[in-house]
Amino acid sequence: MQPIRVGVIGLGQIAQIMHIPYLHTMPGFELAAVCDLSAKLVEEIGELYHVPGRYTDASEMITKAKIDAVIICTTFDHADIALAAIERGKHVLVEKPLCETPALAREVAAAADRANVHVMVAYMKRYDPGFLCWQEEVRDLQEIRLVRVHDFCHNNQRIIQDAYELLTGGDIPQEMLQTATARAEARYLEALGEAAAPHLVAGYKLALGLGV
């Protein structure tokens, strides 16, 4: 059986810690292409994992690389990249958030249905053994009167820096980042309304980024 050939778009923290090492070691998968705006990261990770396809443009990778699926780990433009991949008949795993607006989410879902491809947001907690155990226990409870859930989240950058030796780029043009940031900010206001207060926009962004 041929392995599933995967291209990873966005080579930052989550790609280096989780997706790329798993694809490199799990049977049934082939890390066939990598893509990032940082040419430095593309070359270093390409060399480290012996990846044949190396790109700095997502559209070019989706069009030219010999891949069956893409994993989207970029900071911005998840839905745009997903739609481009769907249009080329690629299956998609996209890191959260899928997009900034409900309209974009519906557009991605409709495109996937038309193309008959699988698109999944990486809400990994759905498969966490602890959550699965909790679901089994809840099924047997009777007359539930109180449920308390404690979700612990903190700034874990120092822990990550101590635990992993992550490669960094630093060669992405600032104007590209500014344009992508402005595009995302405009979509947040599209979802919430142009007059949305800054704290509501900040809370919306936080919920999209943390919800698993």
PDB file of C-alpha atoms in Angstrom:
ATOM      1  CA  MET A   1       0.000   0.000   0.000  1.00  0.00           C
ATOM      2  CA  GLN A   2       1.349   3.396  -0.993  1.00  0.00           C
ATOM      3  CA  PRO A   3       1.973   5.847   1.859  1.00  0.00           C
ATOM      4  CA  ILE A   4      -0.069   9.021   2.081  1.00  0.00           C
ATOM      5  CA  ARG A   5       2.156  11.780   0.719  1.00  0.00           C
ATOM      6  CA  VAL A   6       1.806  14.890   2.877  1.00  0.00           C
ATOM      7  CA  GLY A   7       2.952  18.471   2.466  1.00  0.00           C
ATOM      8  CA  VAL A   8       3.294  20.694   5.532  1.00  0.00           C
ATOM      9  CA  ILE A   9       2.653  24.417   5.097  1.00  0.00           C
ATOM     10  CA  GLY A  10       4.023  26.551   7.915  1.00  0.00           C
ATOM     11  CA  LEU A  11       7.154  25.273   9.674  1.00  0.00           C
ATOM     12  CA  GLY A  12       6.915  26.953  13.058  1.00  0.00           C
ATOM     13  CA  GLN A  13       6.481  25.640  16.568  1.00  0.00           C
ATOM     14  CA  ILE A  14       3.551  23.228  16.225  1.00  0.00           C
ATOM     15  CA  ALA A  15       4.864  21.824  12.944  1.00  0.00           C
ATOM     16  CA  GLN A  16       8.327  21.158  14.387  1.00  0.00           C
ATOM     17  CA  ILE A  17       7.139  19.765  17.720  1.00  0.00           C
ATOM     18  CA  MET A  18       4.254  17.603  16.530  1.00  0.00           C
ATOM     19  CA  HIS A  19       3.327  17.233  12.883  1.00  0.00           C
ATOM     20  CA  ILE A  20       6.680  16.824  11.142  1.00  0.00           C
ATOM     21  CA  PRO A  21       8.237  14.333  13.609  1.00  0.00           C
ATOM     22  CA  TYR A  22       5.083  12.196  13.556  1.00  0.00           C
ATOM     23  CA  LEU A  23       4.883  12.193   9.767  1.00  0.00           C
ATOM     24  CA  HIS A  24       8.572  11.304   9.613  1.00  0.00           C
ATOM     25  CA  THR A  25       8.257   8.286  11.922  1.00  0.00           C
ATOM     26  CA  MET A  26       4.714   6.914  11.519  1.00  0.00           C
ATOM     27  CA  PRO A  27       4.190   4.115   8.999  1.00  0.00           C
ATOM     28  CA  GLY A  28       1.735   4.884   6.238  1.00  0.00           C
ATOM     29  CA  PHE A  29       2.869   8.506   5.739  1.00  0.00           C
ATOM     30  CA  GLU A  30       5.524  10.223   3.671  1.00  0.00           C
ATOM     31  CA  LEU A  31       6.690  13.781   4.356  1.00  0.00           C
ATOM     32  CA  ALA A  32       6.862  14.733   0.697  1.00  0.00           C
ATOM     33  CA  ALA A  33       6.985  18.529   0.800  1.00  0.00           C
ATOM     34  CA  VAL A  34       7.463  21.451   3.178  1.00  0.00           C
ATOM     35  CA  CYS A  35       6.600  25.099   2.706  1.00  0.00           C
ATOM     36  CA  ASP A  36       7.202  28.309   4.621  1.00  0.00           C
ATOM     37  CA  LEU A  37       7.659  31.993   3.886  1.00  0.00           C
ATOM     38  CA  SER A  38      11.108  31.604   5.448  1.00  0.00           C
ATOM     39  CA  ALA A  39      13.494  30.154   2.873  1.00  0.00           C
ATOM     40  CA  LYS A  40      15.923  29.493   5.708  1.00  0.00           C
ATOM     41  CA  LEU A  41      13.445  27.275   7.558  1.00  0.00           C
ATOM     42  CA  VAL A  42      12.477  25.441   4.392  1.00  0.00           C
ATOM     43  CA  GLU A  43      16.078  24.503   3.643  1.00  0.00           C
ATOM     44  CA  GLU A  44      17.028  23.584   7.214  1.00  0.00           C
ATOM     45  CA  ILE A  45      13.972  21.407   7.835  1.00  0.00           C
ATOM     46  CA  GLY A  46      14.159  19.987   4.335  1.00  0.00           C
ATOM     47  CA  GLU A  47      17.731  18.888   5.003  1.00  0.00           C
ATOM     48  CA  LEU A  48      16.981  17.595   8.499  1.00  0.00           C
ATOM     49  CA  TYR A  49      14.139  15.347   7.337  1.00  0.00           C
ATOM     50  CA  HIS A  50      15.359  14.683   3.765  1.00  0.00           C
ATOM     51  CA  VAL A  51      12.240  16.226   2.224  1.00  0.00           C
ATOM     52  CA  PRO A  52      12.282  16.255  -1.596  1.00  0.00           C
ATOM     53  CA  GLY A  53       9.775  19.079  -2.125  1.00  0.00           C
ATOM     54  CA  ARG A  54      10.745  22.504  -0.717  1.00  0.00           C
ATOM     55  CA  TYR A  55       8.722  25.644  -1.334  1.00  0.00           C
ATOM     56  CA  THR A  56       8.264  29.187  -0.097  1.00  0.00           C
ATOM     57  CA  ASP A  57       4.891  29.638  -1.810  1.00  0.00           C
ATOM     58  CA  ALA A  58       1.892  27.579  -0.676  1.00  0.00           C
ATOM     59  CA  SER A  59       0.085  27.804  -4.021  1.00  0.00           C
ATOM     60  CA  GLU A  60       3.149  26.541  -5.828  1.00  0.00           C
ATOM     61  CA  MET A  61       3.521  23.588  -3.454  1.00  0.00           C
ATOM     62  CA  ILE A  62      -0.137  22.652  -3.757  1.00  0.00           C
ATOM     63  CA  THR A  63       0.078  22.818  -7.553  1.00  0.00           C
ATOM     64  CA  LYS A  64       3.464  21.205  -8.193  1.00  0.00           C
ATOM     65  CA  ALA A  65       4.330  18.867  -5.314  1.00  0.00           C
ATOM     66  CA  LYS A  66       3.479  15.182  -5.512  1.00  0.00           C
ATOM     67  CA  ILE A  67       1.208  15.105  -2.463  1.00  0.00           C
ATOM     68  CA  ASP A  68      -2.131  13.639  -1.454  1.00  0.00           C
ATOM     69  CA  ALA A  69      -2.809  15.877   1.541  1.00  0.00           C
ATOM     70  CA  VAL A  70      -1.657  19.059   3.227  1.00  0.00           C
ATOM     71  CA  ILE A  71      -1.276  20.062   6.856  1.00  0.00           C
ATOM     72  CA  ILE A  72      -1.721  23.796   7.414  1.00  0.00           C
ATOM     73  CA  CYS A  73       0.262  25.205  10.343  1.00  0.00           C
ATOM     74  CA  THR A  74       0.650  28.814   9.247  1.00  0.00           C
ATOM     75  CA  THR A  75      -0.034  31.825  11.452  1.00  0.00           C
ATOM     76  CA  PHE A  76      -2.486  33.353   8.956  1.00  0.00           C
ATOM     77  CA  ASP A  77      -4.719  32.511   5.991  1.00  0.00           C
ATOM     78  CA  HIS A  78      -5.750  29.002   7.021  1.00  0.00           C
ATOM     79  CA  ALA A  79      -9.012  29.076   5.064  1.00  0.00           C
ATOM     80  CA  ASP A  80      -7.427  30.552   1.935  1.00  0.00           C
ATOM     81  CA  ILE A  81      -4.780  27.845   1.835  1.00  0.00           C
ATOM     82  CA  ALA A  82      -7.350  25.156   2.595  1.00  0.00           C
ATOM     83  CA  LEU A  83      -9.558  26.322  -0.284  1.00  0.00           C
ATOM     84  CA  ALA A  84      -6.594  26.272  -2.669  1.00  0.00           C
ATOM     85  CA  ALA A  85      -5.717  22.723  -1.589  1.00  0.00           C
ATOM     86  CA  ILE A  86      -9.324  21.547  -1.869  1.00  0.00           C
ATOM     87  CA  GLU A  87      -9.548  22.972  -5.378  1.00  0.00           C
ATOM     88  CA  ARG A  88      -6.580  20.766  -6.341  1.00  0.00           C
ATOM     89  CA  GLY A  89      -8.214  17.685  -4.796  1.00  0.00           C
ATOM     90  CA  LYS A  90      -5.988  17.489  -1.703  1.00  0.00           C
ATOM     91  CA  HIS A  91      -7.161  16.318   1.707  1.00  0.00           C
ATOM     92  CA  VAL A  92      -6.586  18.873   4.457  1.00  0.00           C
ATOM     93  CA  LEU A  93      -5.710  18.892   8.152  1.00  0.00           C
ATOM     94  CA  VAL A  94      -5.722  22.481   9.366  1.00  0.00           C
ATOM     95  CA  GLU A  95      -4.522  23.790  12.694  1.00  0.00           C
ATOM     96  CA  LYS A  96      -6.932  25.950  14.661  1.00  0.00           C
ATOM     97  CA  PRO A  97      -8.505  28.268  13.872  1.00  0.00           C
ATOM     98  CA  LEU A  98      -9.996  27.112  10.587  1.00  0.00           C
ATOM     99  CA  CYS A  99     -10.865  30.714   9.725  1.00  0.00           C
ATOM    100  CA  GLU A 100     -11.939  34.062  11.120  1.00  0.00           C
ATOM    101  CA  THR A 101     -15.601  34.165  10.042  1.00  0.00           C
ATOM    102  CA  PRO A 102     -18.563  31.762   9.919  1.00  0.00           C
ATOM    103  CA  ALA A 103     -18.992  32.547   6.226  1.00  0.00           C
ATOM    104  CA  LEU A 104     -15.483  31.332   5.468  1.00  0.00           C
ATOM    105  CA  ALA A 105     -16.101  28.145   7.450  1.00  0.00           C
ATOM    106  CA  ARG A 106     -19.208  27.423   5.404  1.00  0.00           C
ATOM    107  CA  GLU A 107     -17.279  28.111   2.203  1.00  0.00           C
ATOM    108  CA  VAL A 108     -14.581  25.597   3.159  1.00  0.00           C
ATOM    109  CA  ALA A 109     -17.179  22.959   4.111  1.00  0.00           C
ATOM    110  CA  ALA A 110     -19.082  23.403   0.850  1.00  0.00           C
ATOM    111  CA  ALA A 111     -15.884  23.246  -1.218  1.00  0.00           C
ATOM    112  CA  ALA A 112     -14.808  20.023   0.515  1.00  0.00           C
ATOM    113  CA  ASP A 113     -18.184  18.433  -0.188  1.00  0.00           C
ATOM    114  CA  ARG A 114     -18.002  19.381  -3.856  1.00  0.00           C
ATOM    115  CA  ALA A 115     -14.456  18.073  -4.216  1.00  0.00           C
ATOM    116  CA  ASN A 116     -15.173  14.935  -2.152  1.00  0.00           C
ATOM    117  CA  VAL A 117     -12.089  15.438   0.034  1.00  0.00           C
ATOM    118  CA  HIS A 118     -11.627  15.237   3.772  1.00  0.00           C
ATOM    119  CA  VAL A 119     -11.044  18.455   5.698  1.00  0.00           C
ATOM    120  CA  MET A 120     -10.445  18.328   9.438  1.00  0.00           C
ATOM    121  CA  VAL A 121      -9.554  20.948  12.021  1.00  0.00           C
ATOM    122  CA  ALA A 122      -6.877  19.697  14.415  1.00  0.00           C
ATOM    123  CA  TYR A 123      -9.063  19.604  17.506  1.00  0.00           C
ATOM    124  CA  MET A 124      -6.874  16.892  19.003  1.00  0.00           C
ATOM    125  CA  LYS A 125      -8.621  16.777  22.381  1.00  0.00           C
ATOM    126  CA  ARG A 126     -11.443  14.835  20.759  1.00  0.00           C
ATOM    127  CA  TYR A 127      -9.065  11.850  20.813  1.00  0.00           C
ATOM    128  CA  ASP A 128      -7.289  12.508  24.116  1.00  0.00           C
ATOM    129  CA  PRO A 129      -7.447   9.327  26.282  1.00  0.00           C
ATOM    130  CA  GLY A 130      -8.438  11.409  29.298  1.00  0.00           C
ATOM    131  CA  PHE A 131     -11.396  12.944  27.482  1.00  0.00           C
ATOM    132  CA  LEU A 132     -12.456   9.569  26.068  1.00  0.00           C
ATOM    133  CA  CYS A 133     -12.357   8.081  29.586  1.00  0.00           C
ATOM    134  CA  TRP A 134     -14.425  10.983  30.914  1.00  0.00           C
ATOM    135  CA  GLN A 135     -17.064  10.425  28.206  1.00  0.00           C
ATOM    136  CA  GLU A 136     -17.397   6.771  29.214  1.00  0.00           C
ATOM    137  CA  GLU A 137     -17.786   7.650  32.892  1.00  0.00           C
ATOM    138  CA  VAL A 138     -20.418  10.315  32.226  1.00  0.00           C
ATOM    139  CA  ARG A 139     -22.608   7.870  30.306  1.00  0.00           C
ATOM    140  CA  ASP A 140     -23.150   5.806  33.466  1.00  0.00           C
ATOM    141  CA  LEU A 141     -23.994   8.730  35.757  1.00  0.00           C
ATOM    142  CA  GLN A 142     -27.586   9.309  36.776  1.00  0.00           C
ATOM    143  CA  GLU A 143     -29.335  12.596  37.564  1.00  0.00           C
ATOM    144  CA  ILE A 144     -26.351  14.865  37.025  1.00  0.00           C
ATOM    145  CA  ARG A 145     -26.877  18.067  39.018  1.00  0.00           C
ATOM    146  CA  LEU A 146     -23.503  19.759  38.756  1.00  0.00           C
ATOM    147  CA  VAL A 147     -20.641  19.583  36.277  1.00  0.00           C
ATOM    148  CA  ARG A 148     -17.408  21.475  36.889  1.00  0.00           C
ATOM    149  CA  VAL A 149     -14.666  21.627  34.276  1.00  0.00           C
ATOM    150  CA  HIS A 150     -11.250  23.170  34.909  1.00  0.00           C
ATOM    151  CA  ASP A 151      -9.281  24.050  31.784  1.00  0.00           C
ATOM    152  CA  PHE A 152      -5.699  25.007  32.628  1.00  0.00           C
ATOM    153  CA  CYS A 153      -3.852  27.191  30.174  1.00  0.00           C
ATOM    154  CA  HIS A 154      -0.734  29.255  30.617  1.00  0.00           C
ATOM    155  CA  ASN A 155       2.106  30.841  28.720  1.00  0.00           C
ATOM    156  CA  ASN A 156       4.270  27.807  28.009  1.00  0.00           C
ATOM    157  CA  GLN A 157       6.922  29.424  25.833  1.00  0.00           C
ATOM    158  CA  ARG A 158       9.690  29.018  28.415  1.00  0.00           C
ATOM    159  CA  ILE A 159       8.855  25.331  28.896  1.00  0.00           C
ATOM    160  CA  ILE A 160       8.893  24.792  25.131  1.00  0.00           C
ATOM    161  CA  GLN A 161      12.222  26.577  24.768  1.00  0.00           C
ATOM    162  CA  ASP A 162      13.727  24.385  27.492  1.00  0.00           C
ATOM    163  CA  ALA A 163      12.334  21.145  26.081  1.00  0.00           C
ATOM    164  CA  TYR A 164      12.877  21.587  22.332  1.00  0.00           C
ATOM    165  CA  GLU A 165      15.591  22.868  20.015  1.00  0.00           C
ATOM    166  CA  LEU A 166      13.418  24.645  17.482  1.00  0.00           C
ATOM    167  CA  LEU A 167      14.744  26.027  14.229  1.00  0.00           C
ATOM    168  CA  THR A 168      13.908  29.661  13.523  1.00  0.00           C
ATOM    169  CA  GLY A 169      13.628  31.699  10.368  1.00  0.00           C
ATOM    170  CA  GLY A 170      13.746  35.436  10.790  1.00  0.00           C
ATOM    171  CA  ASP A 171      13.986  36.146   7.073  1.00  0.00           C
ATOM    172  CA  ILE A 172      10.301  36.822   6.311  1.00  0.00           C
ATOM    173  CA  PRO A 173       9.721  40.341   4.894  1.00  0.00           C
ATOM    174  CA  GLN A 174       7.854  42.494   7.424  1.00  0.00           C
ATOM    175  CA  GLU A 175       5.470  43.834   4.800  1.00  0.00           C
ATOM    176  CA  MET A 176       4.184  40.306   4.150  1.00  0.00           C
ATOM    177  CA  LEU A 177       3.446  39.818   7.841  1.00  0.00           C
ATOM    178  CA  GLN A 178       1.795  43.231   8.096  1.00  0.00           C
ATOM    179  CA  THR A 179      -0.444  42.520   5.116  1.00  0.00           C
ATOM    180  CA  ALA A 180      -1.502  39.141   6.496  1.00  0.00           C
ATOM    181  CA  THR A 181      -2.179  40.647   9.929  1.00  0.00           C
ATOM    182  CA  ALA A 182      -4.321  43.403   8.430  1.00  0.00           C
ATOM    183  CA  ARG A 183      -6.298  40.859   6.405  1.00  0.00           C
ATOM    184  CA  ALA A 184      -7.015  38.790   9.514  1.00  0.00           C
ATOM    185  CA  GLU A 185      -7.987  41.872  11.550  1.00  0.00           C
ATOM    186  CA  ALA A 186     -10.456  42.909   8.848  1.00  0.00           C
ATOM    187  CA  ARG A 187     -12.060  39.478   8.965  1.00  0.00           C
ATOM    188  CA  TYR A 188     -12.426  39.597  12.749  1.00  0.00           C
ATOM    189  CA  LEU A 189     -14.365  42.841  12.346  1.00  0.00           C
ATOM    190  CA  GLU A 190     -16.412  41.265   9.548  1.00  0.00           C
ATOM    191  CA  ALA A 191     -17.472  38.556  11.984  1.00  0.00           C
ATOM    192  CA  LEU A 192     -18.125  40.839  14.961  1.00  0.00           C
ATOM    193  CA  GLY A 193     -19.150  44.095  13.300  1.00  0.00           C
ATOM    194  CA  GLU A 194     -17.071  47.126  12.407  1.00  0.00           C
ATOM    195  CA  ALA A 195     -17.917  48.814  15.715  1.00  0.00           C
ATOM    196  CA  ALA A 196     -16.793  45.866  17.881  1.00  0.00           C
ATOM    197  CA  ALA A 197     -14.895  46.983  20.986  1.00  0.00           C
ATOM    198  CA  PRO A 198     -11.186  46.040  21.130  1.00  0.00           C
ATOM    199  CA  HIS A 199     -11.684  43.740  24.126  1.00  0.00           C
ATOM    200  CA  LEU A 200     -14.357  41.784  22.215  1.00  0.00           C
ATOM    201  CA  VAL A 201     -12.035  41.389  19.228  1.00  0.00           C
ATOM    202  CA  ALA A 202      -9.241  40.240  21.547  1.00  0.00           C
ATOM    203  CA  GLY A 203     -11.541  37.724  23.246  1.00  0.00           C
ATOM    204  CA  TYR A 204     -12.788  36.415  19.895  1.00  0.00           C
ATOM    205  CA  LYS A 205      -9.215  35.900  18.662  1.00  0.00           C
ATOM    206  CA  LEU A 206      -8.300  34.134  21.911  1.00  0.00           C
ATOM    207  CA  ALA A 207     -11.306  31.794  21.682  1.00  0.00           C
ATOM    208  CA  LEU A 208     -10.516  30.904  18.070  1.00  0.00           C
ATOM    209  CA  GLY A 209      -6.894  30.255  18.891  1.00  0.00           C
ATOM    210  CA  LEU A 210      -7.402  28.185  22.039  1.00  0.00           C
ATOM    211  CA  GLY A 211     -10.620  26.281  21.406  1.00  0.00           C
ATOM    212  CA  VAL A 212      -9.859  22.575  21.039  1.00  0.00           C
TER     213      VAL A 212
END
